[in-house]
Amino acid sequence: MRLAVTGREGQVAASLVEAARGRDDVEVVAVGRPALDLARPDTVLAALEAARPDIVVSAAAYTAVDQAEDEKDLAFAVNATGAGKVAQAAARLGVPVIHLSTDYVFDGAKDGAYVETDPTAPLGVYGASKLAGEEAVAAANPRHLILRTAWVYSPFGRNFVKTMLRLAADRDEISVVADQWGNPTSALDIADAILHAAPKLVGDGSFAAFGVYHLAGEGDTNWSGFARHILDTSRAFGGPHAKVRDIATADYPTKARRPQNSRLSSAKFVEAFGWQAPGWRESAEKVVVRLVRDDRGLCLPSGCDATDRHRQA
């Protein structure tokens, strides 16, 4: 089984490539710029044809949430038009598409965890462009899985975990928002979930449950709680540490509004595919340990495991 994933530097793309390494039942081919550029729709079909996929994973996106407020046309060109072209190309090739979306399609006003049937109401350009992308993907290819996820981090790219470790190396205290809640989600877990689900999509053609799913880490926290766990884990393994000070969203104004509640229920995905994300603390610890050890030169990128704690101690 061969998966073509859009983007090369993205967290999910890099995690998929790594997860497939050494396996003889699956191959992951990352297809990115300049061969495939979502801002240039004419590049999409030819690039995916060359990859000869059994499934297309649409992971590339415009993710600069605040900058999107000033670059609406570009955000929509990539996240809506570009995503639709990827799904359309997959349909032309006769294969399913798995498209990554976001918690930002919701306004955060709900008290509990969002389910797939809850009304969408994005607060800003980024969320609106991703919602438009969902609609374009669904219209272009009936064999689609749209996976909404949240608070994604990994050993790759730019993300909250890396930011906290970098800031802790230079500061004694870090101020972090405490009134926004969600599910921290490891891109490594997203990759595992996709590889687990993929065989059902390309098997005998009997899979009929295409549509929208939520796929997020198990359990929830706020940003400051996430930060404390990151830095406490880092300290336990000899990495940087700083005190975390709780602040309100109003104390840290941003150009784009964020949903205060980003909790996502992944029960539908668990039922359909029999895959449950690990608890967010466990997954975060694995990534933090890996980053700390890589920084200290103590292991290869694929060899860090949080279960080594006692040996390290």
PDB file of C-alpha atoms in Angstrom:
ATOM      1  CA  MET A   1       0.000   0.000   0.000  1.00  0.00           C
ATOM      2  CA  ARG A   2       1.390   3.354  -1.010  1.00  0.00           C
ATOM      3  CA  LEU A   3       0.332   6.647   0.558  1.00  0.00           C
ATOM      4  CA  ALA A   4       1.162   9.985  -1.027  1.00  0.00           C
ATOM      5  CA  VAL A   5       1.139  12.777   1.552  1.00  0.00           C
ATOM      6  CA  THR A   6       1.119  16.422   0.517  1.00  0.00           C
ATOM      7  CA  GLY A   7       3.878  18.508   2.038  1.00  0.00           C
ATOM      8  CA  ARG A   8       7.379  17.520   3.099  1.00  0.00           C
ATOM      9  CA  GLU A   9       8.125  19.707   6.113  1.00  0.00           C
ATOM     10  CA  GLY A  10       4.777  19.437   7.870  1.00  0.00           C
ATOM     11  CA  GLN A  11       4.411  17.605  11.162  1.00  0.00           C
ATOM     12  CA  VAL A  12       1.979  14.959   9.929  1.00  0.00           C
ATOM     13  CA  ALA A  13       3.875  14.364   6.685  1.00  0.00           C
ATOM     14  CA  ALA A  14       7.176  13.914   8.517  1.00  0.00           C
ATOM     15  CA  SER A  15       5.520  11.659  11.113  1.00  0.00           C
ATOM     16  CA  LEU A  16       3.955   9.481   8.407  1.00  0.00           C
ATOM     17  CA  VAL A  17       7.258   9.071   6.584  1.00  0.00           C
ATOM     18  CA  GLU A  18       8.957   8.068   9.823  1.00  0.00           C
ATOM     19  CA  ALA A  19       6.159   5.697  10.886  1.00  0.00           C
ATOM     20  CA  ALA A  20       6.360   3.821   7.586  1.00  0.00           C
ATOM     21  CA  ARG A  21      10.141   3.516   7.660  1.00  0.00           C
ATOM     22  CA  GLY A  22      11.223  -0.102   7.978  1.00  0.00           C
ATOM     23  CA  ARG A  23       7.766  -1.534   7.266  1.00  0.00           C
ATOM     24  CA  ASP A  24       7.264  -3.769   4.259  1.00  0.00           C
ATOM     25  CA  ASP A  25       3.465  -3.402   4.092  1.00  0.00           C
ATOM     26  CA  VAL A  26       3.265   0.338   3.477  1.00  0.00           C
ATOM     27  CA  GLU A  27       5.210   3.067   1.707  1.00  0.00           C
ATOM     28  CA  VAL A  28       4.756   6.777   2.274  1.00  0.00           C
ATOM     29  CA  VAL A  29       5.835   9.253  -0.379  1.00  0.00           C
ATOM     30  CA  ALA A  30       5.950  12.933   0.609  1.00  0.00           C
ATOM     31  CA  VAL A  31       5.064  15.225  -2.288  1.00  0.00           C
ATOM     32  CA  GLY A  32       5.754  18.922  -1.839  1.00  0.00           C
ATOM     33  CA  ARG A  33       6.947  22.089  -3.469  1.00  0.00           C
ATOM     34  CA  PRO A  34       7.917  22.815  -6.137  1.00  0.00           C
ATOM     35  CA  ALA A  35       6.468  19.633  -7.689  1.00  0.00           C
ATOM     36  CA  LEU A  36       3.180  20.094  -5.804  1.00  0.00           C
ATOM     37  CA  ASP A  37       2.259  23.607  -4.741  1.00  0.00           C
ATOM     38  CA  LEU A  38      -1.267  24.153  -3.422  1.00  0.00           C
ATOM     39  CA  ALA A  39      -1.064  27.819  -4.402  1.00  0.00           C
ATOM     40  CA  ARG A  40      -0.563  26.614  -8.001  1.00  0.00           C
ATOM     41  CA  PRO A  41      -3.451  24.209  -8.616  1.00  0.00           C
ATOM     42  CA  ASP A  42      -2.114  23.159 -12.017  1.00  0.00           C
ATOM     43  CA  THR A  43       0.745  21.296 -10.288  1.00  0.00           C
ATOM     44  CA  VAL A  44      -1.424  18.997  -8.177  1.00  0.00           C
ATOM     45  CA  LEU A  45      -2.625  16.277 -10.539  1.00  0.00           C
ATOM     46  CA  ALA A  46       0.705  15.653 -12.262  1.00  0.00           C
ATOM     47  CA  ALA A  47       2.582  15.439  -8.958  1.00  0.00           C
ATOM     48  CA  LEU A  48       0.121  12.929  -7.498  1.00  0.00           C
ATOM     49  CA  GLU A  49       0.012  10.897 -10.706  1.00  0.00           C
ATOM     50  CA  ALA A  50       3.782  10.516 -10.494  1.00  0.00           C
ATOM     51  CA  ALA A  51       3.493   9.235  -6.908  1.00  0.00           C
ATOM     52  CA  ARG A  52       1.129   6.402  -7.949  1.00  0.00           C
ATOM     53  CA  PRO A  53      -0.723   6.324  -4.603  1.00  0.00           C
ATOM     54  CA  ASP A  54      -3.336   3.951  -3.248  1.00  0.00           C
ATOM     55  CA  ILE A  55      -4.407   6.722  -0.860  1.00  0.00           C
ATOM     56  CA  VAL A  56      -3.735  10.460  -0.856  1.00  0.00           C
ATOM     57  CA  VAL A  57      -3.203  12.145   2.517  1.00  0.00           C
ATOM     58  CA  SER A  58      -3.940  15.864   2.240  1.00  0.00           C
ATOM     59  CA  ALA A  59      -1.775  17.299   5.017  1.00  0.00           C
ATOM     60  CA  ALA A  60      -0.202  20.428   3.516  1.00  0.00           C
ATOM     61  CA  ALA A  61      -1.890  23.632   4.661  1.00  0.00           C
ATOM     62  CA  TYR A  62      -1.512  27.328   5.366  1.00  0.00           C
ATOM     63  CA  THR A  63      -1.293  27.349   9.180  1.00  0.00           C
ATOM     64  CA  ALA A  64      -0.198  30.895  10.124  1.00  0.00           C
ATOM     65  CA  VAL A  65      -3.336  31.649  12.142  1.00  0.00           C
ATOM     66  CA  ASP A  66      -2.673  35.329  12.839  1.00  0.00           C
ATOM     67  CA  GLN A  67      -1.027  36.090   9.515  1.00  0.00           C
ATOM     68  CA  ALA A  68      -4.060  34.646   7.746  1.00  0.00           C
ATOM     69  CA  GLU A  69      -6.056  37.663   8.891  1.00  0.00           C
ATOM     70  CA  ASP A  70      -3.909  39.748   6.529  1.00  0.00           C
ATOM     71  CA  GLU A  71      -3.485  37.069   3.849  1.00  0.00           C
ATOM     72  CA  LYS A  72      -7.034  35.855   3.366  1.00  0.00           C
ATOM     73  CA  ASP A  73      -6.661  35.194  -0.360  1.00  0.00           C
ATOM     74  CA  LEU A  74      -3.569  33.042   0.143  1.00  0.00           C
ATOM     75  CA  ALA A  75      -5.110  31.136   3.062  1.00  0.00           C
ATOM     76  CA  PHE A  76      -8.176  30.283   0.999  1.00  0.00           C
ATOM     77  CA  ALA A  77      -6.092  29.483  -2.092  1.00  0.00           C
ATOM     78  CA  VAL A  78      -4.125  26.860  -0.147  1.00  0.00           C
ATOM     79  CA  ASN A  79      -6.606  25.586   2.432  1.00  0.00           C
ATOM     80  CA  ALA A  80      -9.753  25.636   0.309  1.00  0.00           C
ATOM     81  CA  THR A  81      -8.984  25.681  -3.407  1.00  0.00           C
ATOM     82  CA  GLY A  82      -5.751  23.718  -3.055  1.00  0.00           C
ATOM     83  CA  ALA A  83      -7.305  21.107  -0.775  1.00  0.00           C
ATOM     84  CA  GLY A  84     -10.164  20.680  -3.217  1.00  0.00           C
ATOM     85  CA  LYS A  85      -7.704  20.144  -6.074  1.00  0.00           C
ATOM     86  CA  VAL A  86      -5.913  17.446  -4.078  1.00  0.00           C
ATOM     87  CA  ALA A  87      -9.205  15.627  -3.449  1.00  0.00           C
ATOM     88  CA  GLN A  88     -10.184  16.066  -7.089  1.00  0.00           C
ATOM     89  CA  ALA A  89      -6.870  14.619  -8.241  1.00  0.00           C
ATOM     90  CA  ALA A  90      -7.331  11.635  -5.923  1.00  0.00           C
ATOM     91  CA  ALA A  91     -10.774  11.076  -7.428  1.00  0.00           C
ATOM     92  CA  ARG A  92      -9.280  11.242 -10.929  1.00  0.00           C
ATOM     93  CA  LEU A  93      -6.784   8.581  -9.872  1.00  0.00           C
ATOM     94  CA  GLY A  94      -9.569   6.465  -8.387  1.00  0.00           C
ATOM     95  CA  VAL A  95      -8.253   6.567  -4.817  1.00  0.00           C
ATOM     96  CA  PRO A  96      -9.546   7.862  -1.457  1.00  0.00           C
ATOM     97  CA  VAL A  97      -8.327  11.039   0.183  1.00  0.00           C
ATOM     98  CA  ILE A  98      -7.632  11.602   3.890  1.00  0.00           C
ATOM     99  CA  HIS A  99      -7.772  15.325   4.616  1.00  0.00           C
ATOM    100  CA  LEU A 100      -6.496  16.977   7.813  1.00  0.00           C
ATOM    101  CA  SER A 101      -8.647  19.740   9.265  1.00  0.00           C
ATOM    102  CA  THR A 102      -8.838  21.610  12.548  1.00  0.00           C
ATOM    103  CA  ASP A 103     -10.702  22.433  15.744  1.00  0.00           C
ATOM    104  CA  TYR A 104     -10.733  26.038  14.514  1.00  0.00           C
ATOM    105  CA  VAL A 105     -13.858  25.300  12.458  1.00  0.00           C
ATOM    106  CA  PHE A 106     -15.696  25.729  15.807  1.00  0.00           C
ATOM    107  CA  ASP A 107     -16.175  28.932  17.806  1.00  0.00           C
ATOM    108  CA  GLY A 108     -15.415  27.326  21.186  1.00  0.00           C
ATOM    109  CA  ALA A 109     -18.718  28.319  22.793  1.00  0.00           C
ATOM    110  CA  LYS A 110     -19.843  24.773  23.587  1.00  0.00           C
ATOM    111  CA  ASP A 111     -19.396  23.573  27.169  1.00  0.00           C
ATOM    112  CA  GLY A 112     -18.361  19.985  26.389  1.00  0.00           C
ATOM    113  CA  ALA A 113     -16.400  18.197  23.697  1.00  0.00           C
ATOM    114  CA  TYR A 114     -17.388  18.856  20.115  1.00  0.00           C
ATOM    115  CA  VAL A 115     -18.772  16.008  18.020  1.00  0.00           C
ATOM    116  CA  GLU A 116     -18.799  15.843  14.255  1.00  0.00           C
ATOM    117  CA  THR A 117     -22.433  16.943  13.914  1.00  0.00           C
ATOM    118  CA  ASP A 118     -22.047  20.126  15.959  1.00  0.00           C
ATOM    119  CA  PRO A 119     -22.570  23.359  14.005  1.00  0.00           C
ATOM    120  CA  THR A 120     -19.401  24.961  12.690  1.00  0.00           C
ATOM    121  CA  ALA A 121     -18.700  28.658  13.257  1.00  0.00           C
ATOM    122  CA  PRO A 122     -15.059  29.641  12.694  1.00  0.00           C
ATOM    123  CA  LEU A 123     -13.857  32.781  14.431  1.00  0.00           C
ATOM    124  CA  GLY A 124     -11.205  33.832  11.912  1.00  0.00           C
ATOM    125  CA  VAL A 125      -9.818  33.495   8.415  1.00  0.00           C
ATOM    126  CA  TYR A 126      -7.758  30.376   9.139  1.00  0.00           C
ATOM    127  CA  GLY A 127     -10.740  28.442  10.503  1.00  0.00           C
ATOM    128  CA  ALA A 128     -12.982  29.685   7.705  1.00  0.00           C
ATOM    129  CA  SER A 129     -10.448  28.630   5.070  1.00  0.00           C
ATOM    130  CA  LYS A 130     -10.137  25.161   6.609  1.00  0.00           C
ATOM    131  CA  LEU A 131     -13.917  24.779   6.747  1.00  0.00           C
ATOM    132  CA  ALA A 132     -14.105  25.786   3.086  1.00  0.00           C
ATOM    133  CA  GLY A 133     -11.450  23.145   2.444  1.00  0.00           C
ATOM    134  CA  GLU A 134     -13.577  20.483   4.115  1.00  0.00           C
ATOM    135  CA  GLU A 135     -16.471  21.412   1.855  1.00  0.00           C
ATOM    136  CA  ALA A 136     -14.286  21.394  -1.252  1.00  0.00           C
ATOM    137  CA  VAL A 137     -12.811  17.990  -0.397  1.00  0.00           C
ATOM    138  CA  ALA A 138     -16.221  16.459   0.250  1.00  0.00           C
ATOM    139  CA  ALA A 139     -17.576  17.834  -3.023  1.00  0.00           C
ATOM    140  CA  ALA A 140     -14.583  16.663  -5.070  1.00  0.00           C
ATOM    141  CA  ASN A 141     -14.195  13.100  -3.836  1.00  0.00           C
ATOM    142  CA  PRO A 142     -16.953  10.993  -2.229  1.00  0.00           C
ATOM    143  CA  ARG A 143     -14.284   8.643  -0.830  1.00  0.00           C
ATOM    144  CA  HIS A 144     -12.968  11.073   1.761  1.00  0.00           C
ATOM    145  CA  LEU A 145     -11.999  11.007   5.419  1.00  0.00           C
ATOM    146  CA  ILE A 146     -11.840  14.484   6.889  1.00  0.00           C
ATOM    147  CA  LEU A 147      -9.932  14.291  10.177  1.00  0.00           C
ATOM    148  CA  ARG A 148     -10.301  17.289  12.473  1.00  0.00           C
ATOM    149  CA  THR A 149      -7.513  17.467  14.999  1.00  0.00           C
ATOM    150  CA  ALA A 150      -6.203  19.998  17.516  1.00  0.00           C
ATOM    151  CA  TRP A 151      -3.120  21.365  19.279  1.00  0.00           C
ATOM    152  CA  VAL A 152      -0.751  19.339  17.109  1.00  0.00           C
ATOM    153  CA  TYR A 153       2.877  18.911  18.169  1.00  0.00           C
ATOM    154  CA  SER A 154       5.721  16.545  17.264  1.00  0.00           C
ATOM    155  CA  PRO A 155       9.512  16.329  17.047  1.00  0.00           C
ATOM    156  CA  PHE A 156       9.211  18.057  13.662  1.00  0.00           C
ATOM    157  CA  GLY A 157       8.519  21.576  12.461  1.00  0.00           C
ATOM    158  CA  ARG A 158       7.315  24.414  14.673  1.00  0.00           C
ATOM    159  CA  ASN A 159       4.927  23.706  17.513  1.00  0.00           C
ATOM    160  CA  PHE A 160       4.029  24.554  21.104  1.00  0.00           C
ATOM    161  CA  VAL A 161       6.260  21.887  22.676  1.00  0.00           C
ATOM    162  CA  LYS A 162       9.347  23.175  20.889  1.00  0.00           C
ATOM    163  CA  THR A 163       8.446  26.762  21.739  1.00  0.00           C
ATOM    164  CA  MET A 164       8.145  25.979  25.448  1.00  0.00           C
ATOM    165  CA  LEU A 165      11.502  24.178  25.503  1.00  0.00           C
ATOM    166  CA  ARG A 166      13.173  27.036  23.632  1.00  0.00           C
ATOM    167  CA  LEU A 167      11.727  29.704  25.929  1.00  0.00           C
ATOM    168  CA  ALA A 168      12.619  27.705  29.038  1.00  0.00           C
ATOM    169  CA  ALA A 169      16.236  27.639  27.949  1.00  0.00           C
ATOM    170  CA  ASP A 170      16.318  31.448  28.147  1.00  0.00           C
ATOM    171  CA  ARG A 171      13.803  32.400  30.846  1.00  0.00           C
ATOM    172  CA  ASP A 172      12.988  31.598  34.447  1.00  0.00           C
ATOM    173  CA  GLU A 173       9.253  32.148  33.964  1.00  0.00           C
ATOM    174  CA  ILE A 174       6.889  31.783  31.008  1.00  0.00           C
ATOM    175  CA  SER A 175       3.387  33.281  30.855  1.00  0.00           C
ATOM    176  CA  VAL A 176       0.877  30.897  29.255  1.00  0.00           C
ATOM    177  CA  VAL A 177      -2.850  31.235  28.616  1.00  0.00           C
ATOM    178  CA  ALA A 178      -4.941  29.260  31.101  1.00  0.00           C
ATOM    179  CA  ASP A 179      -8.502  29.828  29.847  1.00  0.00           C
ATOM    180  CA  GLN A 180      -8.333  27.965  26.520  1.00  0.00           C
ATOM    181  CA  TRP A 181      -8.954  24.216  26.694  1.00  0.00           C
ATOM    182  CA  GLY A 182      -8.335  21.419  24.233  1.00  0.00           C
ATOM    183  CA  ASN A 183      -6.749  18.064  23.415  1.00  0.00           C
ATOM    184  CA  PRO A 184      -2.982  18.153  22.810  1.00  0.00           C
ATOM    185  CA  THR A 185      -2.401  15.784  19.885  1.00  0.00           C
ATOM    186  CA  SER A 186       0.866  14.210  18.810  1.00  0.00           C
ATOM    187  CA  ALA A 187       1.427  14.064  15.062  1.00  0.00           C
ATOM    188  CA  LEU A 188       3.119  10.720  15.741  1.00  0.00           C
ATOM    189  CA  ASP A 189      -0.252   9.437  16.975  1.00  0.00           C
ATOM    190  CA  ILE A 190      -2.048  10.966  13.984  1.00  0.00           C
ATOM    191  CA  ALA A 191       0.333   9.073  11.704  1.00  0.00           C
ATOM    192  CA  ASP A 192      -0.313   5.818  13.575  1.00  0.00           C
ATOM    193  CA  ALA A 193      -4.058   6.352  13.313  1.00  0.00           C
ATOM    194  CA  ILE A 194      -3.873   7.014   9.566  1.00  0.00           C
ATOM    195  CA  LEU A 195      -1.781   3.914   8.939  1.00  0.00           C
ATOM    196  CA  HIS A 196      -4.206   1.890  11.057  1.00  0.00           C
ATOM    197  CA  ALA A 197      -7.249   3.175   9.171  1.00  0.00           C
ATOM    198  CA  ALA A 198      -5.784   3.104   5.659  1.00  0.00           C
ATOM    199  CA  PRO A 199      -6.194  -0.629   4.899  1.00  0.00           C
ATOM    200  CA  LYS A 200      -9.950  -0.357   5.443  1.00  0.00           C
ATOM    201  CA  LEU A 201     -10.155   2.355   2.807  1.00  0.00           C
ATOM    202  CA  VAL A 202      -8.368   0.394   0.083  1.00  0.00           C
ATOM    203  CA  GLY A 203      -9.480  -3.160   0.877  1.00  0.00           C
ATOM    204  CA  ASP A 204     -12.344  -4.811  -0.960  1.00  0.00           C
ATOM    205  CA  GLY A 205     -14.157  -1.533  -1.507  1.00  0.00           C
ATOM    206  CA  SER A 206     -16.822  -2.314   1.066  1.00  0.00           C
ATOM    207  CA  PHE A 207     -15.946   0.525   3.456  1.00  0.00           C
ATOM    208  CA  ALA A 208     -18.879   2.910   3.433  1.00  0.00           C
ATOM    209  CA  ALA A 209     -18.263   5.156   6.433  1.00  0.00           C
ATOM    210  CA  PHE A 210     -16.464   7.956   4.637  1.00  0.00           C
ATOM    211  CA  GLY A 211     -17.043  11.434   6.039  1.00  0.00           C
ATOM    212  CA  VAL A 212     -15.934  13.715   8.867  1.00  0.00           C
ATOM    213  CA  TYR A 213     -14.174  12.396  11.982  1.00  0.00           C
ATOM    214  CA  HIS A 214     -12.462  13.925  14.982  1.00  0.00           C
ATOM    215  CA  LEU A 215      -9.004  12.598  15.817  1.00  0.00           C
ATOM    216  CA  ALA A 216      -7.376  14.134  18.889  1.00  0.00           C
ATOM    217  CA  GLY A 217      -5.358  13.160  21.936  1.00  0.00           C
ATOM    218  CA  GLU A 218      -7.187  11.441  24.779  1.00  0.00           C
ATOM    219  CA  GLY A 219      -8.003  13.778  27.647  1.00  0.00           C
ATOM    220  CA  ASP A 220      -7.902  17.548  27.807  1.00  0.00           C
ATOM    221  CA  THR A 221      -6.065  20.390  29.479  1.00  0.00           C
ATOM    222  CA  ASN A 222      -5.463  24.114  29.090  1.00  0.00           C
ATOM    223  CA  TRP A 223      -2.372  25.641  27.502  1.00  0.00           C
ATOM    224  CA  SER A 224      -0.709  26.362  30.826  1.00  0.00           C
ATOM    225  CA  GLY A 225      -1.313  22.808  32.035  1.00  0.00           C
ATOM    226  CA  PHE A 226       0.173  21.516  28.804  1.00  0.00           C
ATOM    227  CA  ALA A 227       3.186  23.779  29.293  1.00  0.00           C
ATOM    228  CA  ARG A 228       3.744  22.594  32.866  1.00  0.00           C
ATOM    229  CA  HIS A 229       3.714  18.954  31.797  1.00  0.00           C
ATOM    230  CA  ILE A 230       6.172  19.687  28.985  1.00  0.00           C
ATOM    231  CA  LEU A 231       8.593  21.487  31.262  1.00  0.00           C
ATOM    232  CA  ASP A 232       8.271  19.092  34.200  1.00  0.00           C
ATOM    233  CA  THR A 233       9.066  16.215  31.843  1.00  0.00           C
ATOM    234  CA  SER A 234      11.972  18.154  30.386  1.00  0.00           C
ATOM    235  CA  ARG A 235      13.410  18.795  33.843  1.00  0.00           C
ATOM    236  CA  ALA A 236      13.107  15.089  34.751  1.00  0.00           C
ATOM    237  CA  PHE A 237      15.329  14.228  31.805  1.00  0.00           C
ATOM    238  CA  GLY A 238      17.873  16.993  32.212  1.00  0.00           C
ATOM    239  CA  GLY A 239      16.326  19.478  29.806  1.00  0.00           C
ATOM    240  CA  PRO A 240      15.365  23.137  30.284  1.00  0.00           C
ATOM    241  CA  HIS A 241      12.736  24.120  32.840  1.00  0.00           C
ATOM    242  CA  ALA A 242      10.925  27.295  33.808  1.00  0.00           C
ATOM    243  CA  LYS A 243       8.055  28.310  36.046  1.00  0.00           C
ATOM    244  CA  VAL A 244       4.707  28.680  34.237  1.00  0.00           C
ATOM    245  CA  ARG A 245       2.523  31.661  35.137  1.00  0.00           C
ATOM    246  CA  ASP A 246      -1.180  31.479  34.269  1.00  0.00           C
ATOM    247  CA  ILE A 247      -2.610  34.383  32.296  1.00  0.00           C
ATOM    248  CA  ALA A 248      -5.945  35.069  30.599  1.00  0.00           C
ATOM    249  CA  THR A 249      -6.523  35.268  26.871  1.00  0.00           C
ATOM    250  CA  ALA A 250      -7.146  38.980  27.331  1.00  0.00           C
ATOM    251  CA  ASP A 251      -3.605  39.348  28.684  1.00  0.00           C
ATOM    252  CA  TYR A 252      -2.122  37.947  25.477  1.00  0.00           C
ATOM    253  CA  PRO A 253      -3.973  39.625  22.590  1.00  0.00           C
ATOM    254  CA  THR A 254      -3.576  38.129  19.127  1.00  0.00           C
ATOM    255  CA  LYS A 255      -4.789  39.275  15.736  1.00  0.00           C
ATOM    256  CA  ALA A 256      -6.945  36.170  15.288  1.00  0.00           C
ATOM    257  CA  ARG A 257      -9.413  35.003  17.920  1.00  0.00           C
ATOM    258  CA  ARG A 258      -8.939  31.474  19.260  1.00  0.00           C
ATOM    259  CA  PRO A 259     -11.748  29.170  20.418  1.00  0.00           C
ATOM    260  CA  GLN A 260     -11.744  28.936  24.210  1.00  0.00           C
ATOM    261  CA  ASN A 261     -12.997  25.372  24.032  1.00  0.00           C
ATOM    262  CA  SER A 262     -11.262  23.163  21.465  1.00  0.00           C
ATOM    263  CA  ARG A 263     -12.176  19.833  23.046  1.00  0.00           C
ATOM    264  CA  LEU A 264     -12.930  17.200  20.400  1.00  0.00           C
ATOM    265  CA  SER A 265     -14.617  13.847  20.973  1.00  0.00           C
ATOM    266  CA  SER A 266     -12.921  11.094  18.952  1.00  0.00           C
ATOM    267  CA  ALA A 267     -15.528   8.434  19.820  1.00  0.00           C
ATOM    268  CA  LYS A 268     -16.746   8.142  16.234  1.00  0.00           C
ATOM    269  CA  PHE A 269     -13.235   7.380  14.952  1.00  0.00           C
ATOM    270  CA  VAL A 270     -12.680   4.818  17.724  1.00  0.00           C
ATOM    271  CA  GLU A 271     -15.919   3.054  16.827  1.00  0.00           C
ATOM    272  CA  ALA A 272     -15.273   3.043  13.078  1.00  0.00           C
ATOM    273  CA  PHE A 273     -11.602   2.060  13.112  1.00  0.00           C
ATOM    274  CA  GLY A 274     -10.922   0.488  16.511  1.00  0.00           C
ATOM    275  CA  TRP A 275      -8.056   2.871  17.242  1.00  0.00           C
ATOM    276  CA  GLN A 276      -7.822   4.939  20.420  1.00  0.00           C
ATOM    277  CA  ALA A 277      -5.283   7.723  20.900  1.00  0.00           C
ATOM    278  CA  PRO A 278      -3.045   7.399  23.963  1.00  0.00           C
ATOM    279  CA  GLY A 279      -3.516   9.810  26.843  1.00  0.00           C
ATOM    280  CA  TRP A 280      -2.147  13.236  25.984  1.00  0.00           C
ATOM    281  CA  ARG A 281       0.332  13.190  28.879  1.00  0.00           C
ATOM    282  CA  GLU A 282       1.918   9.944  27.725  1.00  0.00           C
ATOM    283  CA  SER A 283       2.224  11.100  24.126  1.00  0.00           C
ATOM    284  CA  ALA A 284       3.605  14.507  25.118  1.00  0.00           C
ATOM    285  CA  GLU A 285       6.189  12.889  27.356  1.00  0.00           C
ATOM    286  CA  LYS A 286       7.483  10.745  24.493  1.00  0.00           C
ATOM    287  CA  VAL A 287       7.985  13.787  22.274  1.00  0.00           C
ATOM    288  CA  VAL A 288       9.589  15.897  25.008  1.00  0.00           C
ATOM    289  CA  VAL A 289      12.003  13.105  25.979  1.00  0.00           C
ATOM    290  CA  ARG A 290      12.952  12.636  22.370  1.00  0.00           C
ATOM    291  CA  LEU A 291      13.595  16.333  21.844  1.00  0.00           C
ATOM    292  CA  VAL A 292      15.623  16.682  25.044  1.00  0.00           C
ATOM    293  CA  ARG A 293      17.738  13.635  24.284  1.00  0.00           C
ATOM    294  CA  ASP A 294      18.261  14.627  20.665  1.00  0.00           C
ATOM    295  CA  ASP A 295      19.438  18.030  21.847  1.00  0.00           C
ATOM    296  CA  ARG A 296      21.936  16.383  24.181  1.00  0.00           C
ATOM    297  CA  GLY A 297      23.057  13.913  21.510  1.00  0.00           C
ATOM    298  CA  LEU A 298      21.972  10.901  23.566  1.00  0.00           C
ATOM    299  CA  CYS A 299      20.025   9.018  20.899  1.00  0.00           C
ATOM    300  CA  LEU A 300      19.131   8.822  17.239  1.00  0.00           C
ATOM    301  CA  PRO A 301      15.937  10.593  16.138  1.00  0.00           C
ATOM    302  CA  SER A 302      14.021   7.297  15.992  1.00  0.00           C
ATOM    303  CA  GLY A 303      15.357   5.850  19.219  1.00  0.00           C
ATOM    304  CA  CYS A 304      13.982   7.977  22.066  1.00  0.00           C
ATOM    305  CA  ASP A 305      11.363   6.358  24.233  1.00  0.00           C
ATOM    306  CA  ALA A 306       9.817   7.707  27.411  1.00  0.00           C
ATOM    307  CA  THR A 307       9.972   4.218  28.925  1.00  0.00           C
ATOM    308  CA  ASP A 308      13.739   4.681  29.318  1.00  0.00           C
ATOM    309  CA  ARG A 309      13.187   6.947  32.327  1.00  0.00           C
ATOM    310  CA  HIS A 310      14.583   4.558  34.944  1.00  0.00           C
ATOM    311  CA  ARG A 311      17.674   3.758  32.908  1.00  0.00           C
ATOM    312  CA  GLN A 312      18.276   7.452  32.409  1.00  0.00           C
ATOM    313  CA  ALA A 313      17.823   8.191  36.104  1.00  0.00           C
TER     314      ALA A 313
END
